[in-house]
Amino acid sequence: MRLLDTSTLTLHEFFGDTIPNYAILSHRWEGGEVTFQDLQAGRAPGMKGFPKIKGCCAQAVADGFLYAWVDSCCIDKTSSAELSEAINSMFHWYERSQVCYVYLSDVSTGLNWDSHQRQDSELRLSKWWTRGWTLQELIGPLVVIFYDRAWMEIGTKKWMEILISSITGISCQHLRDYADASVAQKMSWASKRETTRVEDRAYSLMGLFSVHMPPLYGEGMMAFRRLQLEILARSEDESLFAWTENLWRPSGLLAHSPSEFAGSGDIVRRDYDPNRPPFAMTNKGLRMESFLVPTGYGFWAPLNCARKHGQVALFVWQPPDIVWTGEEHHANENTFNREGYLGSIDRHPPKTFIRTVLLVRQEKAWSSSLNLTPSGPLNFSMRTNSLLQHGFTDFQEGFNECCQYQLTTRDVAEYGEGQEKRRIVLDSGDFVCLKFRSRTYNSLSTLPPRDERDSFVIVLSTGIRDTVSVDILITHENQLLEEDVKKLLHNTWEWQGRLDRISKTMKSGRSVSAALRSKARLGEPCYVLDITFDPEGKLTWPDPDLS
């Protein structure tokens, strides 16, 4: 471990029991940071980041420390071996420090305590609270002191714990001692924090979970999967699986990023099935034994963790080609998929529940280049003139009451001009069902019997990396068929991102087609959805000029 002499600002190396007492700096990396090479070459005094190091050492001298540690200049980042050792040791270095100085470069000096407590205060809005690496720097050290940009003391972690708790969502109890926090709670603390490199979202959490693994920059979100597997190998805390995904697809038991634990801060460990055998990761998915509670077209699989209102459970279901046959299969292994949301059940399992061996399949593609963070809302303009000309009503917005899960539009805007009748805004991972129904059957405007009227549902879906899809479901007069909904929910991930045009024939023999194409409006990407009606039923695909 290299330490900075607080008087001479020279580096000294120590090992094991020879490491002296030291102060440690927590800060946000900005432009002009002083590196190990800069300090050795004598370039540091002229660099933008040097006053920060000088201020840290001056404060350490005032507090009686001969040495200080600063991550920017005490690690030779050109050495992959040294960088790996530092990343794996950093939490321990912060934890064993005598004091941690938090330098907030974006907080003005001279502000009183009342001003810091305002909702819009610079202290509350400081970017230091949003960085991934600063979480361990807040949690690990016993003594943490906050300073503004002029190195004027704001307060200590202990004195400010109520304010810090309101900013970070970390309870005062866990600010004092994080050891009894569940995995889900620790993940929730990191859920809204960011790092410059995607891999560091995982690497910055290793010390918090007492795990070690070699950093492999370039692996992308695979780093977070490796982190979870390391936690799984060392812990029986099932709150690791208690996360909620914001994308519509089968997920497996491992999350894709800490962001999916944003709503898990209140989940604590509590036994539901204390005799559950150990988990095992196999080539078919994670193997676990669980009681299954039937519900709808799937099952609740309770976890050994809970919220105030009940035991936490995962929703799992078997793929369409695998049929649940009940008690006779309770000793066999059954393959299941998990949907990325949580439920709650009674804390005491009935004696009639069957313990079943589950193989919960992980998502097939874990790509290092896969960006799982929604990039923002997508705009859809709909052209429905063809439908209106043939006696169809405009769509009934928000047609999702028959879907079990509420993934709906965030906003349906006002009518546009010309042919673009509606604009729909969907977030990544959302889908919406839009129902159309015929008022008239022929040119004489005579209504057929209710069970012969044409109706259909357009399903718009947005997937990862801004993929979009459209599907058509032929329905009864007033409702979407339950079996069609189940099929849709089972197969959403199969067609998501693949179908950009489709046509269906209705009971009357007439046909309807839908096609998606992208365009730019005022520099912003958007999609046009053309819905075309053919009374002759001969239209297989939309017109070629729409491709």
XYZ file of C-alpha atoms in Angstrom:
547
model
C 0.000 0.000 0.000
C 1.427 3.377 -1.017
C 0.844 6.320 1.293
C 1.482 9.997 0.778
C 3.712 11.767 3.270
C 1.492 14.645 4.397
C 4.435 17.016 4.890
C 6.585 16.327 1.830
C 3.885 14.937 -0.510
C 6.170 12.048 -1.447
C 5.032 8.439 -1.765
C 6.118 5.604 0.544
C 5.221 1.914 0.304
C 4.127 -0.217 3.272
C 3.119 -3.849 3.731
C 1.062 -5.806 6.254
C 1.610 -4.876 9.891
C 3.992 -2.034 8.974
C 1.152 0.113 7.587
C 0.915 3.213 9.833
C -2.200 5.174 10.773
C -3.434 7.276 7.876
C -6.207 9.590 6.701
C -7.979 8.777 3.445
C -9.626 11.019 0.852
C -13.018 10.502 -0.752
C -13.712 12.744 -3.709
C -15.263 12.903 -7.137
C -12.940 12.528 -10.110
C -12.900 15.614 -12.310
C -10.597 16.998 -14.990
C -6.884 17.353 -14.325
C -6.554 14.710 -11.607
C -2.990 14.045 -10.440
C -1.882 10.502 -11.277
C 0.945 8.388 -9.875
C 3.089 9.258 -12.916
C 2.358 12.994 -12.571
C 3.443 12.985 -8.939
C 6.634 11.051 -9.696
C 7.530 13.291 -12.637
C 7.003 16.527 -10.674
C 4.091 17.733 -12.841
C 1.565 17.699 -9.991
C 1.885 21.310 -8.672
C 0.687 22.779 -11.955
C -2.329 20.512 -12.335
C -5.971 21.326 -11.578
C -6.351 18.443 -9.131
C -3.297 19.291 -7.031
C -4.985 21.752 -4.586
C -7.368 18.970 -3.578
C -4.455 16.683 -2.634
C -2.666 19.543 -0.886
C -5.821 20.381 1.070
C -6.242 16.754 2.140
C -2.655 16.577 3.391
C -2.959 19.926 5.192
C -6.056 18.698 7.022
C -4.298 15.420 7.869
C -1.333 17.329 9.319
C -3.714 19.433 11.416
C -5.273 16.209 12.735
C -1.882 14.692 13.547
C -1.524 12.163 10.697
C 1.827 11.611 9.017
C 0.332 9.819 6.024
C -2.694 10.019 3.741
C -4.077 7.914 0.897
C -5.530 9.410 -2.286
C -6.765 7.025 -4.968
C -5.784 9.215 -7.923
C -2.054 9.311 -7.167
C -1.342 6.398 -4.797
C -2.124 3.690 -7.373
C -0.136 3.023 -10.534
C -3.068 2.391 -12.863
C -0.767 1.498 -15.744
C -0.042 -1.782 -13.923
C -2.987 -4.159 -14.346
C -1.785 -6.297 -11.414
C -1.576 -3.292 -9.101
C -4.930 -1.967 -10.261
C -6.554 -5.350 -9.609
C -5.050 -5.518 -6.125
C -6.226 -1.987 -5.356
C -9.782 -2.602 -6.527
C -10.010 -5.754 -4.424
C -8.434 -4.065 -1.375
C -9.963 -0.603 -1.546
C -12.942 -1.205 0.746
C -10.580 -2.646 3.374
C -8.305 0.386 3.011
C -11.206 2.756 3.651
C -12.491 0.595 6.485
C -9.166 0.510 8.367
C -8.421 4.233 7.927
C -8.518 6.420 11.027
C -10.545 9.122 9.294
C -12.067 9.671 5.849
C -12.217 13.219 4.475
C -15.089 13.719 2.004
C -14.270 16.654 -0.271
C -17.377 18.139 -1.954
C -16.085 20.384 -4.732
C -19.620 21.397 -5.768
C -20.707 22.719 -2.338
C -20.092 26.411 -1.713
C -18.246 27.487 1.388
C -19.703 29.416 4.307
C -23.241 27.960 4.147
C -24.993 27.379 7.466
C -26.568 24.096 8.567
C -30.147 25.236 7.876
C -29.274 25.940 4.250
C -27.739 22.465 3.879
C -31.001 20.836 4.953
C -33.151 22.452 2.270
C -34.427 20.098 -0.419
C -32.616 22.063 -3.123
C -29.398 22.618 -1.181
C -26.009 22.182 -2.828
C -25.158 19.549 -0.238
C -28.211 17.423 -1.070
C -27.648 17.869 -4.806
C -23.913 17.191 -4.721
C -22.823 14.687 -7.365
C -20.753 12.896 -4.736
C -23.922 11.081 -3.623
C -24.494 9.732 -7.151
C -21.111 8.109 -7.787
C -20.643 4.350 -7.477
C -17.253 4.330 -5.768
C -18.256 6.815 -3.064
C -20.760 4.347 -1.555
C -17.998 2.213 -0.035
C -16.247 5.410 1.034
C -19.344 6.429 2.989
C -20.082 2.989 4.473
C -16.612 1.585 5.219
C -14.834 4.125 7.465
C -15.926 4.565 11.059
C -15.141 8.298 11.076
C -16.201 10.348 8.043
C -15.927 14.154 7.920
C -17.490 16.250 5.130
C -15.831 19.404 3.759
C -16.948 22.034 1.265
C -14.885 23.290 -1.693
C -12.763 25.537 0.567
C -12.024 22.717 3.024
C -14.403 24.163 5.619
C -15.945 21.395 7.727
C -19.654 20.734 7.194
C -20.093 17.914 9.706
C -19.399 14.248 10.474
C -21.254 11.167 9.303
C -22.450 10.502 12.845
C -23.708 14.057 13.385
C -25.309 14.251 9.904
C -26.741 10.732 9.800
C -30.408 11.763 9.581
C -29.684 14.059 6.627
C -27.429 11.470 4.988
C -30.125 8.818 5.425
C -32.710 11.028 3.700
C -30.309 11.642 0.781
C -29.081 8.078 0.283
C -31.940 5.884 1.517
C -29.524 4.116 3.889
C -30.983 3.805 7.378
C -29.180 5.433 10.309
C -28.687 1.958 11.773
C -26.867 0.757 8.649
C -24.823 3.951 8.421
C -23.427 2.976 11.819
C -23.117 -0.750 11.052
C -23.849 -2.212 7.617
C -23.155 -5.853 8.571
C -26.763 -6.926 9.192
C -28.172 -5.334 6.025
C -29.569 -7.812 3.521
C -28.069 -8.224 0.063
C -31.126 -6.516 -1.441
C -30.733 -3.539 0.886
C -27.052 -3.116 0.033
C -27.857 -3.358 -3.672
C -30.591 -0.752 -3.277
C -28.020 1.702 -1.888
C -26.128 1.411 -5.182
C -29.187 1.360 -7.455
C -29.108 5.064 -8.345
C -25.343 5.487 -8.404
C -23.321 5.704 -11.596
C -19.778 4.989 -12.706
C -17.826 6.112 -15.760
C -17.182 2.503 -16.786
C -20.064 0.074 -16.650
C -17.925 -2.655 -15.057
C -17.188 -0.423 -12.065
C -20.818 -0.615 -10.942
C -19.965 -4.194 -9.957
C -16.319 -3.737 -8.943
C -17.177 -0.877 -6.561
C -19.487 -3.228 -4.600
C -17.092 -6.120 -4.004
C -15.904 -4.935 -0.583
C -19.439 -4.260 0.611
C -20.228 -7.967 0.035
C -16.809 -9.284 1.135
C -16.110 -10.927 -2.211
C -13.056 -10.788 -4.455
C -12.753 -11.258 -8.192
C -10.337 -10.066 -10.877
C -11.505 -6.983 -12.782
C -11.870 -7.571 -16.521
C -12.519 -4.261 -18.214
C -14.382 -4.855 -21.443
C -16.778 -7.466 -20.023
C -19.570 -4.916 -19.571
C -22.564 -6.018 -17.495
C -21.118 -9.528 -17.221
C -19.174 -8.041 -14.299
C -22.384 -7.648 -12.323
C -23.381 -11.212 -13.068
C -19.980 -12.420 -11.828
C -20.443 -10.371 -8.676
C -23.794 -12.035 -7.973
C -22.350 -15.499 -8.542
C -19.579 -14.711 -6.044
C -22.171 -13.535 -3.510
C -24.239 -16.657 -4.179
C -21.219 -18.871 -3.497
C -20.629 -17.259 -0.082
C -24.057 -16.320 1.198
C -27.447 -17.909 1.882
C -29.193 -14.540 1.686
C -32.013 -15.082 -0.827
C -32.783 -11.381 -1.064
C -30.166 -11.507 -3.847
C -33.107 -12.623 -6.028
C -35.512 -9.958 -4.694
C -35.296 -7.366 -7.464
C -37.696 -5.958 -10.025
C -36.877 -5.611 -13.699
C -38.183 -2.714 -15.772
C -38.001 -4.612 -19.074
C -40.638 -7.041 -20.259
C -38.994 -10.445 -20.753
C -38.087 -13.624 -18.859
C -35.200 -12.839 -16.573
C -33.723 -15.674 -14.572
C -32.786 -15.209 -10.928
C -29.825 -12.856 -11.394
C -30.341 -9.149 -12.015
C -28.721 -7.230 -14.855
C -27.660 -4.174 -12.857
C -27.966 -2.669 -9.369
C -30.696 -0.389 -10.749
C -33.151 -3.289 -10.559
C -32.858 -3.255 -6.742
C -34.144 0.328 -6.494
C -37.372 -0.830 -4.843
C -35.768 -3.429 -2.559
C -34.505 -1.231 0.263
C -37.086 -2.570 2.733
C -36.442 -6.289 2.128
C -34.938 -8.097 5.109
C -33.906 -11.696 5.691
C -36.629 -13.858 7.227
C -37.001 -17.643 7.057
C -39.950 -19.103 5.201
C -38.315 -22.374 4.253
C -35.323 -22.747 6.624
C -34.633 -26.293 5.419
C -34.172 -25.325 1.785
C -31.175 -27.187 0.266
C -28.297 -25.128 -1.172
C -28.598 -23.468 -4.567
C -26.524 -24.634 -7.500
C -25.813 -22.888 -10.806
C -26.071 -25.362 -13.687
C -25.904 -25.128 -17.453
C -29.725 -25.157 -17.480
C -30.098 -22.361 -14.956
C -30.044 -21.933 -11.210
C -31.274 -25.032 -9.397
C -33.320 -24.478 -6.268
C -35.988 -26.275 -4.278
C -39.068 -24.331 -3.333
C -42.697 -24.563 -2.332
C -44.885 -23.459 -5.234
C -48.087 -21.506 -4.684
C -50.367 -21.728 -7.788
C -51.717 -18.422 -9.119
C -53.190 -17.611 -12.529
C -51.027 -19.219 -15.183
C -47.939 -19.494 -12.981
C -46.712 -19.924 -9.415
C -45.331 -17.928 -6.531
C -41.972 -19.249 -5.317
C -41.418 -17.862 -1.782
C -37.977 -16.613 -0.735
C -36.413 -16.509 2.722
C -36.848 -12.740 2.917
C -39.749 -10.441 3.646
C -41.276 -6.998 3.693
C -43.546 -5.621 6.393
C -46.680 -6.769 4.571
C -45.587 -10.345 3.910
C -43.115 -12.881 2.653
C -41.429 -12.003 -0.638
C -42.074 -14.391 -3.538
C -40.976 -14.645 -7.162
C -43.420 -15.204 -9.976
C -42.339 -18.197 -12.077
C -44.041 -20.045 -14.891
C -43.304 -22.967 -17.141
C -42.738 -22.405 -20.856
C -45.664 -23.401 -23.088
C -44.010 -26.634 -24.178
C -43.732 -27.879 -20.564
C -46.910 -28.839 -18.750
C -47.207 -28.824 -14.961
C -48.729 -32.113 -13.875
C -48.938 -31.527 -10.144
C -47.881 -33.687 -7.229
C -46.520 -36.612 -9.219
C -43.630 -34.421 -10.452
C -42.675 -32.956 -7.096
C -39.456 -34.975 -6.927
C -38.410 -34.214 -10.505
C -36.635 -31.209 -11.902
C -38.931 -28.754 -13.690
C -37.748 -25.912 -15.917
C -39.272 -22.528 -15.148
C -38.931 -18.928 -16.262
C -39.065 -16.016 -13.891
C -40.767 -12.695 -14.594
C -38.903 -9.701 -13.237
C -41.245 -8.587 -10.478
C -41.975 -9.510 -6.868
C -45.073 -10.546 -4.965
C -46.060 -11.108 -1.363
C -47.692 -14.136 0.250
C -48.644 -15.290 3.739
C -45.647 -16.052 5.939
C -46.777 -19.527 6.961
C -46.846 -22.186 4.209
C -49.879 -24.532 4.235
C -49.063 -28.171 4.799
C -50.470 -29.016 1.388
C -47.753 -27.098 -0.484
C -45.485 -29.281 -2.614
C -41.735 -28.809 -2.534
C -40.486 -28.808 -6.130
C -37.052 -28.762 -7.729
C -36.876 -25.742 -10.034
C -34.401 -24.991 -12.757
C -34.882 -21.259 -13.292
C -33.466 -20.362 -16.653
C -31.237 -17.323 -16.936
C -31.678 -15.028 -19.910
C -29.804 -16.493 -22.858
C -27.883 -13.409 -23.963
C -25.506 -11.752 -21.505
C -23.710 -9.475 -23.902
C -20.868 -7.256 -22.819
C -22.115 -4.632 -25.260
C -25.744 -4.861 -24.229
C -27.040 -1.582 -22.864
C -29.828 -2.504 -20.487
C -30.491 1.043 -19.350
C -33.557 2.499 -21.061
C -32.363 5.251 -23.366
C -35.547 7.252 -23.001
C -39.117 7.348 -24.311
C -39.905 6.459 -27.924
C -42.498 8.328 -29.990
C -45.022 6.594 -32.230
C -47.277 8.385 -34.721
C -50.301 6.371 -35.880
C -51.959 6.582 -39.299
C -55.476 5.223 -39.079
C -57.304 6.891 -41.992
C -57.861 3.553 -43.713
C -59.669 2.226 -40.655
C -61.780 5.322 -40.127
C -62.887 5.258 -43.758
C -64.204 1.702 -43.319
C -66.224 2.281 -40.185
C -63.795 1.540 -37.362
C -63.703 3.609 -34.223
C -60.479 5.237 -33.099
C -58.600 3.193 -30.537
C -59.572 2.896 -26.899
C -56.432 4.047 -25.124
C -55.008 2.145 -22.180
C -56.551 -1.197 -23.129
C -54.606 -3.218 -20.578
C -57.221 -4.190 -18.035
C -57.117 -7.827 -19.138
C -53.331 -7.983 -18.833
C -52.108 -9.143 -15.475
C -49.248 -6.645 -15.335
C -49.587 -2.897 -15.626
C -47.042 -1.949 -18.291
C -48.799 0.933 -20.000
C -48.052 4.156 -21.832
C -46.668 7.021 -19.825
C -48.484 9.542 -21.955
C -50.933 9.659 -24.851
C -50.753 13.088 -26.427
C -53.282 15.183 -28.348
C -54.300 14.615 -31.969
C -51.714 15.521 -34.557
C -52.247 17.053 -37.963
C -53.137 15.372 -41.243
C -52.973 11.612 -41.292
C -51.046 11.274 -38.056
C -54.015 10.782 -35.779
C -52.269 9.975 -32.513
C -48.856 10.182 -30.892
C -47.961 7.550 -28.311
C -44.963 7.796 -25.994
C -43.601 4.509 -24.647
C -40.658 3.961 -22.333
C -38.159 1.210 -23.130
C -39.485 -2.160 -22.030
C -43.160 -1.089 -22.089
C -45.984 -2.279 -24.291
C -49.553 -1.130 -24.840
C -52.640 -2.761 -26.360
C -54.791 -0.493 -28.582
C -58.222 -1.818 -29.497
C -60.145 -1.006 -32.693
C -63.769 -2.002 -33.304
C -65.989 -1.757 -36.399
C -69.139 0.350 -36.211
C -70.420 -0.492 -39.672
C -70.152 -3.576 -41.828
C -70.833 -2.306 -45.349
C -71.515 0.813 -47.357
C -75.151 0.830 -46.227
C -73.937 1.284 -42.652
C -75.985 -1.604 -41.340
C -74.710 -3.141 -38.158
C -74.172 -6.910 -38.075
C -74.909 -8.929 -34.916
C -72.514 -8.127 -32.053
C -70.662 -11.441 -32.324
C -69.935 -10.806 -36.039
C -68.460 -7.323 -35.710
C -64.770 -7.062 -36.451
C -62.429 -6.039 -33.645
C -58.733 -6.373 -33.155
C -55.927 -5.174 -30.895
C -52.660 -3.608 -32.001
C -49.831 -4.465 -29.603
C -46.955 -1.985 -29.628
C -43.810 -3.018 -27.766
C -40.460 -1.394 -27.092
C -37.483 -3.514 -26.141
C -33.863 -3.108 -25.155
C -31.684 -0.822 -27.242
C -34.784 0.858 -28.708
C -36.062 -2.171 -30.620
C -39.737 -1.868 -31.517
C -42.358 -4.432 -32.511
C -45.971 -4.597 -33.575
C -48.452 -7.459 -33.414
C -52.171 -7.886 -34.125
C -54.549 -9.959 -32.038
C -58.037 -10.735 -33.367
C -60.522 -10.398 -30.521
C -64.149 -10.714 -29.527
C -66.404 -7.679 -29.570
C -65.526 -6.294 -26.160
C -62.552 -8.111 -24.757
C -59.209 -9.585 -25.499
C -59.278 -13.358 -25.290
C -57.631 -14.643 -22.124
C -55.746 -17.315 -24.038
C -54.426 -14.674 -26.444
C -53.181 -12.644 -23.489
C -51.392 -15.670 -22.059
C -49.826 -16.424 -25.418
C -48.739 -12.818 -25.745
C -47.181 -12.754 -22.283
C -45.385 -16.046 -22.910
C -44.045 -15.042 -26.288
C -43.406 -11.312 -25.981
C -39.632 -11.730 -25.847
C -39.668 -14.037 -28.881
C -41.132 -11.483 -31.272
C -39.908 -8.355 -29.567
C -37.578 -6.521 -31.906
C -38.302 -8.867 -34.855
C -41.781 -8.081 -36.149
C -42.074 -4.688 -37.785
C -45.068 -5.607 -39.961
C -47.861 -8.112 -39.767
C -51.337 -8.798 -41.206
C -54.275 -10.775 -39.831
C -57.628 -11.927 -41.233
C -60.774 -11.337 -39.168
C -63.861 -13.531 -38.836
C -65.645 -11.578 -41.571
C -62.878 -12.412 -44.037
C -61.627 -8.828 -44.097
C -57.979 -8.188 -43.214
C -55.940 -5.603 -41.386
C -52.211 -4.938 -41.571
C -49.802 -2.919 -39.442
C -46.320 -1.733 -40.387
C -43.685 0.185 -38.454
C -41.063 2.416 -40.015
C -38.647 4.871 -38.449
C -38.157 8.518 -39.327
C -36.715 11.646 -37.800
C -38.773 14.601 -36.644
C -36.956 17.796 -35.664
C -33.817 15.725 -35.250
C -35.480 13.276 -32.850
C -36.012 9.620 -33.848
C -39.596 8.405 -33.916
C -41.690 5.674 -35.529
C -44.716 5.763 -37.790
C -47.299 3.010 -37.420
C -49.425 2.572 -40.556
C -52.607 0.552 -40.073
C -54.207 -0.511 -43.353
C -57.624 -2.131 -43.830
C -58.633 -4.343 -46.810
C -62.359 -5.179 -47.163
C -61.479 -7.886 -49.722
C -59.162 -9.672 -47.321
C -56.410 -9.908 -49.933
C -53.829 -7.638 -48.308
C -50.945 -9.721 -47.028
C -48.501 -6.959 -46.184
C -48.700 -3.164 -46.274
C -47.787 -1.342 -49.479
C -44.131 -1.701 -50.551
C -43.553 2.061 -50.285
C -44.086 1.795 -46.545
C -41.036 -0.435 -46.082
